[in-house]
Amino acid sequence: MQIQHVRVTHLDTSIWGFLAEREKTLPLVTPLDIYNQYRETRGSWFWDSGCAIVEIVADDGTSGFGWCEDGCRAIKPIIENHLSRLLIGENPFEVEGIWDRLFRASIPYGRKGAALEAISAIDIALWDLMGKATGRPVYELLGGPIRKTLPVYASALHPVESVNVCREAENYVEQGYSAMKTRFPCGPGDGSRGMAENEAHIARIRETIGDDVDLMADVYMGWDFHYAVRMCQRLEKYRLAWLEEPFLPDDLISYAKLRKETPIPLSGGEHEFTRYGFQQIIDMEAMDILQPDLRRCGGFTEAKKIAAMAAACGITVIPHAYCITHLHFAAATPNIPMVEYFPLPIWAEPAPSTWQPLFIDEPVPAQARVTLSVQPGLGIRLKRE
Ligand SMILES: [Mg+2]
């Protein structure tokens, strides 16, 4: 079998689904909160919603597709002007060699960022293609399933009005979630008043859900080291299961120092790329939980290596965000205990009828668990229109 075509299509839709549209205006601390002009909303500085769909077609007509975020429309030129040259004529089953050649060939402009997102989308397409060619779901090709259904945690709880936060948290407990994640309202730009606000937000949720439900909190890179130390002292009594991305992904020294200052486990990695990036996190003992995103870190082929490296150091992997690639990966990886899911909060307006999901047949969790289909490949279809 040989790769015959590589097609890249840009769509003005976010890979994060309806959440991305909502998060443009929802309150949450971000890395740009220290700049007054960008404090109000993430939408004030975030790129336009966009994704790239990469379709790889083999000479027998079998095809697979992968995707990644593409707000800047950089993916199509990277693949069409360069990477596709290293794909045409290759055997799509030889993913290790293909990945290594794409990575080596893109070093001067790649290593992290958009080039790695392009390689990730290609790799995801190749695994989908291999599944379709063999009639097997991707999790089987990866050596799974190790479980028939996967637990998901509820990831939402933006710091909106407190009555809605409490209603929302309560609703997740009623839906059977045993873990949920919130976002913080404030960072160093908001002074001491913001610290009290952050603490009150966490205290409110903990009081609502009781002690038997895990609570996590995402800083989305919005703090600095001293702020985080003081904030963690205030938060320890609420027994957070993890504190996510307190700092920029390159500031590993702050992560490592904060781990020595607080018993709260630290997580991160959604903005990290390749085994080399994750090896630095592991070497510096910077995090307790790694959260690779397969649409950024290098696809299945690279994520397998990252998960194996984590397993050898007693580090848990919990992939970033809900998507079908992460479900297949979790179903085949022993050190992934659960997957992130973005439920629509009970107080929120549902997506307008004009809003279209990217995929058909993506599984939806029920009672905080999700069951994978036995369809070949990734088991989903692209909405064509
Ligand atoms: Mg996060």
CSV table of C-alpha atoms and ligand atoms in Angstrom, one decimal:
chain,number,residue,atom,x,y,z
A,1,MET,CA,0.0,0.0,0.0
A,2,GLN,CA,1.2,3.5,-0.9
A,3,ILE,CA,0.1,7.0,0.0
A,4,GLN,CA,-1.3,8.6,-3.1
A,5,HIS,CA,-2.8,11.9,-2.0
A,6,VAL,CA,-2.6,14.3,0.9
A,7,ARG,CA,-5.4,16.8,1.1
A,8,VAL,CA,-5.5,19.7,3.6
A,9,THR,CA,-8.7,21.7,4.2
A,10,HIS,CA,-9.0,24.7,6.4
A,11,LEU,CA,-12.3,25.1,8.2
A,12,ASP,CA,-13.4,28.2,10.3
A,13,THR,CA,-14.5,25.9,13.1
A,14,SER,CA,-12.7,25.3,16.4
A,15,ILE,CA,-11.4,21.8,17.3
A,16,TRP,CA,-12.6,22.6,20.8
A,17,GLY,CA,-16.2,22.6,19.8
A,18,PHE,CA,-18.8,24.9,21.2
A,19,LEU,CA,-16.7,25.4,24.3
A,20,ALA,CA,-14.2,27.5,22.3
A,21,GLU,CA,-17.0,29.9,21.2
A,22,ARG,CA,-18.2,30.2,24.8
A,23,GLU,CA,-14.8,30.6,26.3
A,24,LYS,CA,-14.2,33.8,24.2
A,25,THR,CA,-16.3,35.7,26.7
A,26,LEU,CA,-16.4,33.5,29.8
A,27,PRO,CA,-14.4,34.7,32.8
A,28,LEU,CA,-11.1,32.9,33.3
A,29,VAL,CA,-7.5,34.0,34.1
A,30,THR,CA,-5.2,33.8,31.1
A,31,PRO,CA,-1.5,34.5,30.4
A,32,LEU,CA,-2.4,38.0,29.1
A,33,ASP,CA,-4.3,39.1,32.2
A,34,ILE,CA,-1.2,41.0,33.3
A,35,TYR,CA,-2.0,43.4,30.4
A,36,ASN,CA,-4.9,45.7,31.1
A,37,GLN,CA,-6.1,45.8,27.5
A,38,TYR,CA,-6.5,42.0,27.3
A,39,ARG,CA,-7.9,41.3,30.8
A,40,GLU,CA,-11.6,41.3,30.1
A,41,THR,CA,-11.9,38.3,27.8
A,42,ARG,CA,-9.8,35.6,26.2
A,43,GLY,CA,-11.4,36.5,22.9
A,44,SER,CA,-9.7,39.9,23.1
A,45,TRP,CA,-6.3,38.3,22.2
A,46,PHE,CA,-7.2,34.7,21.0
A,47,TRP,CA,-6.8,33.7,17.4
A,48,ASP,CA,-9.9,33.1,15.1
A,49,SER,CA,-11.6,29.7,15.4
A,50,GLY,CA,-10.1,27.4,12.8
A,51,CYS,CA,-8.9,23.9,12.2
A,52,ALA,CA,-7.1,21.9,9.5
A,53,ILE,CA,-8.4,18.6,8.3
A,54,VAL,CA,-5.7,16.4,6.8
A,55,GLU,CA,-6.9,13.5,4.6
A,56,ILE,CA,-4.5,10.9,3.4
A,57,VAL,CA,-5.6,8.6,0.6
A,58,ALA,CA,-3.8,5.3,-0.3
A,59,ASP,CA,-3.5,3.8,-3.8
A,60,ASP,CA,-6.3,1.3,-3.0
A,61,GLY,CA,-8.7,4.1,-2.2
A,62,THR,CA,-8.6,3.7,1.6
A,63,SER,CA,-8.4,7.0,3.4
A,64,GLY,CA,-7.9,8.3,6.9
A,65,PHE,CA,-8.2,11.8,8.3
A,66,GLY,CA,-6.6,13.7,11.1
A,67,TRP,CA,-6.9,17.3,12.3
A,68,CYS,CA,-5.4,20.0,14.5
A,69,GLU,CA,-6.1,23.6,15.5
A,70,ASP,CA,-5.3,26.1,12.8
A,71,GLY,CA,-6.4,29.6,13.8
A,72,CYS,CA,-3.5,31.1,11.8
A,73,ARG,CA,-4.0,29.0,8.6
A,74,ALA,CA,-0.4,27.8,8.8
A,75,ILE,CA,-1.1,24.1,8.5
A,76,LYS,CA,-2.0,23.9,4.8
A,77,PRO,CA,1.1,25.6,3.5
A,78,ILE,CA,3.4,23.6,5.8
A,79,ILE,CA,2.0,20.3,4.5
A,80,GLU,CA,1.4,21.3,0.9
A,81,ASN,CA,4.7,23.1,0.4
A,82,HIS,CA,6.9,20.6,2.3
A,83,LEU,CA,5.7,17.6,4.4
A,84,SER,CA,3.5,16.0,1.7
A,85,ARG,CA,6.6,15.5,-0.4
A,86,LEU,CA,7.8,13.1,2.3
A,87,LEU,CA,4.5,11.2,2.4
A,88,ILE,CA,3.6,10.5,-1.2
A,89,GLY,CA,4.6,7.0,-2.2
A,90,GLU,CA,5.3,5.8,1.3
A,91,ASN,CA,3.7,2.8,3.0
A,92,PRO,CA,1.1,4.4,5.4
A,93,PHE,CA,1.7,1.5,7.9
A,94,GLU,CA,5.3,2.6,8.4
A,95,VAL,CA,4.4,5.4,10.9
A,96,GLU,CA,7.6,5.3,12.9
A,97,GLY,CA,9.8,6.1,9.9
A,98,ILE,CA,7.4,8.6,8.5
A,99,TRP,CA,7.1,10.5,11.8
A,100,ASP,CA,10.9,10.5,12.2
A,101,ARG,CA,11.5,11.8,8.7
A,102,LEU,CA,8.8,14.6,9.1
A,103,PHE,CA,10.3,15.7,12.4
A,104,ARG,CA,13.9,15.7,11.1
A,105,ALA,CA,13.0,17.4,7.9
A,106,SER,CA,11.1,20.3,9.6
A,107,ILE,CA,13.7,21.0,12.4
A,108,PRO,CA,14.7,24.5,11.2
A,109,TYR,CA,11.1,25.8,11.4
A,110,GLY,CA,9.5,23.1,13.5
A,111,ARG,CA,10.2,21.2,16.8
A,112,LYS,CA,7.2,22.8,18.5
A,113,GLY,CA,4.2,24.8,17.5
A,114,ALA,CA,2.4,24.8,14.1
A,115,ALA,CA,4.8,22.4,12.4
A,116,LEU,CA,4.3,19.8,15.1
A,117,GLU,CA,0.5,20.3,15.0
A,118,ALA,CA,0.8,19.6,11.2
A,119,ILE,CA,2.8,16.4,11.9
A,120,SER,CA,0.2,15.4,14.6
A,121,ALA,CA,-2.7,15.8,12.2
A,122,ILE,CA,-0.8,13.6,9.6
A,123,ASP,CA,0.0,11.0,12.2
A,124,ILE,CA,-3.6,10.8,13.4
A,125,ALA,CA,-4.7,10.5,9.7
A,126,LEU,CA,-2.3,7.6,9.2
A,127,TRP,CA,-3.6,5.7,12.3
A,128,ASP,CA,-7.2,6.2,11.1
A,129,LEU,CA,-6.1,4.9,7.7
A,130,MET,CA,-4.4,1.9,9.2
A,131,GLY,CA,-7.6,1.1,11.2
A,132,LYS,CA,-9.8,1.4,8.1
A,133,ALA,CA,-7.4,-0.7,6.0
A,134,THR,CA,-7.4,-3.5,8.6
A,135,GLY,CA,-11.0,-3.2,9.7
A,136,ARG,CA,-9.9,-2.5,13.3
A,137,PRO,CA,-10.4,0.4,15.7
A,138,VAL,CA,-7.3,2.4,16.5
A,139,TYR,CA,-7.4,1.4,20.2
A,140,GLU,CA,-6.9,-2.2,19.0
A,141,LEU,CA,-3.9,-1.3,16.8
A,142,LEU,CA,-2.5,0.5,19.9
A,143,GLY,CA,-2.7,-2.8,21.9
A,144,GLY,CA,-6.0,-2.1,23.7
A,145,PRO,CA,-8.6,-2.0,24.8
A,146,ILE,CA,-7.6,-2.3,28.5
A,147,ARG,CA,-11.1,-1.1,29.5
A,148,LYS,CA,-14.4,-1.2,27.7
A,149,THR,CA,-15.6,2.1,29.0
A,150,LEU,CA,-13.6,5.2,30.1
A,151,PRO,CA,-14.3,7.5,33.0
A,152,VAL,CA,-14.5,11.2,32.1
A,153,TYR,CA,-14.3,14.2,34.3
A,154,ALA,CA,-16.4,17.4,34.0
A,155,SER,CA,-14.3,20.3,32.8
A,156,ALA,CA,-16.1,23.6,33.0
A,157,LEU,CA,-17.1,25.5,36.1
A,158,HIS,CA,-15.9,28.9,34.9
A,159,PRO,CA,-16.0,31.6,37.6
A,160,VAL,CA,-19.4,33.0,36.7
A,161,GLU,CA,-21.9,34.3,39.3
A,162,SER,CA,-21.6,32.1,42.4
A,163,VAL,CA,-25.2,30.9,42.4
A,164,ASN,CA,-24.6,29.4,38.9
A,165,VAL,CA,-21.2,27.9,39.8
A,166,CYS,CA,-22.9,26.0,42.7
A,167,ARG,CA,-25.8,24.9,40.6
A,168,GLU,CA,-23.4,23.7,38.0
A,169,ALA,CA,-21.2,21.8,40.4
A,170,GLU,CA,-24.3,20.2,42.0
A,171,ASN,CA,-25.5,19.1,38.6
A,172,TYR,CA,-22.3,17.3,37.8
A,173,VAL,CA,-22.5,15.4,41.1
A,174,GLU,CA,-26.1,14.4,40.1
A,175,GLN,CA,-24.9,13.3,36.7
A,176,GLY,CA,-22.5,10.9,38.4
A,177,TYR,CA,-19.2,12.7,37.9
A,178,SER,CA,-16.6,11.8,40.6
A,179,ALA,CA,-14.2,14.5,39.4
A,180,MET,CA,-14.6,18.0,38.0
A,181,LYS,CA,-12.4,20.9,37.1
A,182,THR,CA,-12.8,24.6,37.5
A,183,ARG,CA,-11.1,27.8,36.2
A,184,PHE,CA,-9.8,30.7,38.4
A,185,PRO,CA,-11.1,34.2,38.0
A,186,CYS,CA,-7.9,36.1,39.0
A,187,GLY,CA,-4.2,36.4,38.7
A,188,PRO,CA,-1.3,38.7,39.7
A,189,GLY,CA,-3.0,41.6,37.8
A,190,ASP,CA,-5.9,41.6,40.3
A,191,GLY,CA,-3.9,42.0,43.5
A,192,SER,CA,-4.9,40.6,47.0
A,193,ARG,CA,-8.6,41.1,46.3
A,194,GLY,CA,-8.2,38.6,43.5
A,195,MET,CA,-6.6,36.0,45.8
A,196,ALA,CA,-9.6,36.2,48.1
A,197,GLU,CA,-11.8,35.8,45.1
A,198,ASN,CA,-9.9,32.8,43.8
A,199,GLU,CA,-10.1,31.2,47.3
A,200,ALA,CA,-13.8,31.9,47.7
A,201,HIS,CA,-14.5,30.4,44.3
A,202,ILE,CA,-12.8,27.1,45.2
A,203,ALA,CA,-14.3,27.1,48.8
A,204,ARG,CA,-17.8,27.4,47.3
A,205,ILE,CA,-17.4,24.5,45.0
A,206,ARG,CA,-15.8,22.3,47.6
A,207,GLU,CA,-18.6,23.0,50.0
A,208,THR,CA,-21.2,22.2,47.3
A,209,ILE,CA,-19.7,18.9,46.1
A,210,GLY,CA,-18.5,17.6,49.5
A,211,ASP,CA,-15.3,15.7,50.2
A,212,ASP,CA,-15.9,12.6,48.1
A,213,VAL,CA,-15.7,14.2,44.7
A,214,ASP,CA,-12.3,15.2,43.2
A,215,LEU,CA,-11.9,18.9,42.4
A,216,MET,CA,-9.2,20.2,40.1
A,217,ALA,CA,-8.4,23.8,39.1
A,218,ASP,CA,-6.9,25.2,35.9
A,219,VAL,CA,-4.8,28.4,35.9
A,220,TYR,CA,-4.3,28.4,32.1
A,221,MET,CA,-0.8,29.9,32.6
A,222,GLY,CA,-2.2,32.9,34.4
A,223,TRP,CA,0.0,33.1,37.5
A,224,ASP,CA,3.6,33.7,38.4
A,225,PHE,CA,5.7,31.9,41.0
A,226,HIS,CA,5.2,34.1,44.1
A,227,TYR,CA,1.5,34.5,43.4
A,228,ALA,CA,1.2,30.7,43.0
A,229,VAL,CA,3.0,30.1,46.3
A,230,ARG,CA,0.7,32.4,48.2
A,231,MET,CA,-2.3,31.1,46.4
A,232,CYS,CA,-1.4,27.4,47.1
A,233,GLN,CA,-1.1,28.2,50.8
A,234,ARG,CA,-4.7,29.4,50.8
A,235,LEU,CA,-5.9,26.5,48.7
A,236,GLU,CA,-4.3,23.5,50.5
A,237,LYS,CA,-7.3,23.0,52.8
A,238,TYR,CA,-9.6,22.4,49.8
A,239,ARG,CA,-7.7,19.3,48.8
A,240,LEU,CA,-7.4,19.9,45.1
A,241,ALA,CA,-6.6,16.8,43.0
A,242,TRP,CA,-4.4,18.9,40.9
A,243,LEU,CA,-3.5,22.5,40.0
A,244,GLU,CA,-3.2,22.8,36.2
A,245,GLU,CA,-0.8,25.0,34.2
A,246,PRO,CA,0.0,27.6,36.8
A,247,PHE,CA,2.8,29.0,34.6
A,248,LEU,CA,3.9,29.3,31.0
A,249,PRO,CA,4.9,25.9,29.6
A,250,ASP,CA,8.6,27.0,29.3
A,251,ASP,CA,8.8,28.2,32.9
A,252,LEU,CA,9.7,24.7,34.2
A,253,ILE,CA,11.8,26.1,37.0
A,254,SER,CA,8.8,27.7,38.6
A,255,TYR,CA,6.9,24.4,38.3
A,256,ALA,CA,9.7,22.5,39.9
A,257,LYS,CA,10.0,25.1,42.7
A,258,LEU,CA,6.3,25.2,43.4
A,259,ARG,CA,6.2,21.4,43.7
A,260,LYS,CA,8.6,21.7,46.6
A,261,GLU,CA,6.4,24.4,48.2
A,262,THR,CA,3.0,22.7,48.1
A,263,PRO,CA,1.4,19.3,48.6
A,264,ILE,CA,-1.1,20.1,45.8
A,265,PRO,CA,-0.2,18.0,42.7
A,266,LEU,CA,0.8,20.0,39.6
A,267,SER,CA,-0.3,19.2,36.1
A,268,GLY,CA,0.5,20.6,32.7
A,269,GLY,CA,1.7,19.7,29.2
A,270,GLU,CA,-1.2,20.6,27.0
A,271,HIS,CA,1.1,23.2,25.3
A,272,GLU,CA,4.1,20.8,25.2
A,273,PHE,CA,5.4,19.0,22.1
A,274,THR,CA,7.2,15.7,21.4
A,275,ARG,CA,9.1,13.3,23.8
A,276,TYR,CA,11.9,15.8,24.0
A,277,GLY,CA,9.6,18.5,25.6
A,278,PHE,CA,8.1,16.0,28.0
A,279,GLN,CA,11.5,14.6,28.9
A,280,GLN,CA,12.4,18.0,30.2
A,281,ILE,CA,9.3,18.1,32.4
A,282,ILE,CA,10.2,14.7,33.8
A,283,ASP,CA,13.9,15.5,34.3
A,284,MET,CA,13.1,18.6,36.2
A,285,GLU,CA,10.4,16.8,38.3
A,286,ALA,CA,8.2,19.7,37.4
A,287,MET,CA,4.8,18.0,37.3
A,288,ASP,CA,2.8,15.1,38.9
A,289,ILE,CA,0.4,14.7,36.0
A,290,LEU,CA,1.2,15.1,32.2
A,291,GLN,CA,-1.6,16.3,29.9
A,292,PRO,CA,-0.4,15.9,26.3
A,293,ASP,CA,-2.8,16.8,23.5
A,294,LEU,CA,-2.3,14.4,20.6
A,295,ARG,CA,-3.2,17.1,18.1
A,296,ARG,CA,-0.2,19.1,19.3
A,297,CYS,CA,2.4,16.7,20.8
A,298,GLY,CA,2.9,14.6,17.7
A,299,GLY,CA,-0.1,12.3,17.3
A,300,PHE,CA,-0.4,8.7,18.5
A,301,THR,CA,3.1,7.7,17.4
A,302,GLU,CA,4.7,10.2,19.7
A,303,ALA,CA,2.1,10.1,22.5
A,304,LYS,CA,2.9,6.4,23.0
A,305,LYS,CA,6.5,7.3,23.8
A,306,ILE,CA,5.4,10.1,26.1
A,307,ALA,CA,3.1,7.8,28.0
A,308,ALA,CA,5.8,5.2,28.3
A,309,MET,CA,8.3,7.7,29.7
A,310,ALA,CA,5.7,8.9,32.2
A,311,ALA,CA,4.9,5.3,33.3
A,312,ALA,CA,8.5,4.6,34.0
A,313,CYS,CA,8.6,7.6,36.5
A,314,GLY,CA,5.2,7.0,38.2
A,315,ILE,CA,3.6,9.9,36.4
A,316,THR,CA,-0.1,9.8,35.5
A,317,VAL,CA,-1.2,10.9,32.0
A,318,ILE,CA,-4.5,12.6,31.6
A,319,PRO,CA,-4.8,13.9,28.0
A,320,HIS,CA,-5.9,17.5,27.4
A,321,ALA,CA,-9.5,18.0,26.2
A,322,TYR,CA,-12.1,15.7,24.9
A,323,CYS,CA,-11.6,14.3,21.4
A,324,ILE,CA,-11.9,10.9,19.8
A,325,THR,CA,-8.1,10.5,19.5
A,326,HIS,CA,-7.8,10.8,23.3
A,327,LEU,CA,-10.5,8.2,23.8
A,328,HIS,CA,-8.7,5.7,21.6
A,329,PHE,CA,-5.4,6.5,23.3
A,330,ALA,CA,-6.8,6.2,26.8
A,331,ALA,CA,-8.4,2.9,25.9
A,332,ALA,CA,-5.0,1.5,25.1
A,333,THR,CA,-2.8,3.2,27.8
A,334,PRO,CA,-2.7,1.8,31.3
A,335,ASN,CA,-1.5,5.0,33.0
A,336,ILE,CA,-4.4,7.1,31.7
A,337,PRO,CA,-7.1,6.9,34.4
A,338,MET,CA,-9.7,9.3,32.8
A,339,VAL,CA,-10.3,11.7,30.0
A,340,GLU,CA,-11.4,15.4,30.1
A,341,TYR,CA,-14.9,16.2,29.0
A,342,PHE,CA,-16.5,19.6,28.4
A,343,PRO,CA,-20.2,19.4,29.4
A,344,LEU,CA,-22.6,22.2,28.7
A,345,PRO,CA,-23.2,23.9,32.1
A,346,ILE,CA,-26.8,23.7,33.4
A,347,TRP,CA,-27.0,27.5,33.4
A,348,ALA,CA,-25.6,28.0,29.9
A,349,GLU,CA,-27.4,28.5,26.6
A,350,PRO,CA,-27.1,25.5,24.3
A,351,ALA,CA,-25.3,25.9,20.9
A,352,PRO,CA,-27.4,27.7,18.4
A,353,SER,CA,-28.9,25.6,15.6
A,354,THR,CA,-26.6,27.2,13.1
A,355,TRP,CA,-23.6,25.8,15.0
A,356,GLN,CA,-22.3,22.5,13.5
A,357,PRO,CA,-20.1,19.9,15.1
A,358,LEU,CA,-17.1,18.8,13.1
A,359,PHE,CA,-17.7,15.1,13.3
A,360,ILE,CA,-20.6,12.6,13.1
A,361,ASP,CA,-20.7,9.6,15.5
A,362,GLU,CA,-18.4,11.1,18.2
A,363,PRO,CA,-19.3,9.2,21.4
A,364,VAL,CA,-21.0,11.2,24.1
A,365,PRO,CA,-20.5,10.3,27.7
A,366,ALA,CA,-23.4,9.1,29.9
A,367,GLN,CA,-23.1,8.8,33.7
A,368,ALA,CA,-19.6,10.2,33.5
A,369,ARG,CA,-18.3,7.3,31.3
A,370,VAL,CA,-17.8,6.9,27.6
A,371,THR,CA,-18.0,3.8,25.5
A,372,LEU,CA,-16.0,3.5,22.3
A,373,SER,CA,-17.4,2.0,19.2
A,374,VAL,CA,-16.0,-1.0,17.4
A,375,GLN,CA,-15.9,0.8,14.1
A,376,PRO,CA,-12.6,0.7,12.2
A,377,GLY,CA,-10.1,3.5,12.5
A,378,LEU,CA,-11.2,6.4,14.7
A,379,GLY,CA,-14.8,5.4,14.1
A,380,ILE,CA,-16.1,8.9,13.3
A,381,ARG,CA,-17.0,10.6,10.1
A,382,LEU,CA,-16.4,14.1,9.0
A,383,LYS,CA,-19.4,16.3,8.4
A,384,ARG,CA,-18.8,17.1,4.7
A,385,GLU,CA,-20.8,20.3,4.2
B,1,MG,MG,-5.9,23.3,30.7
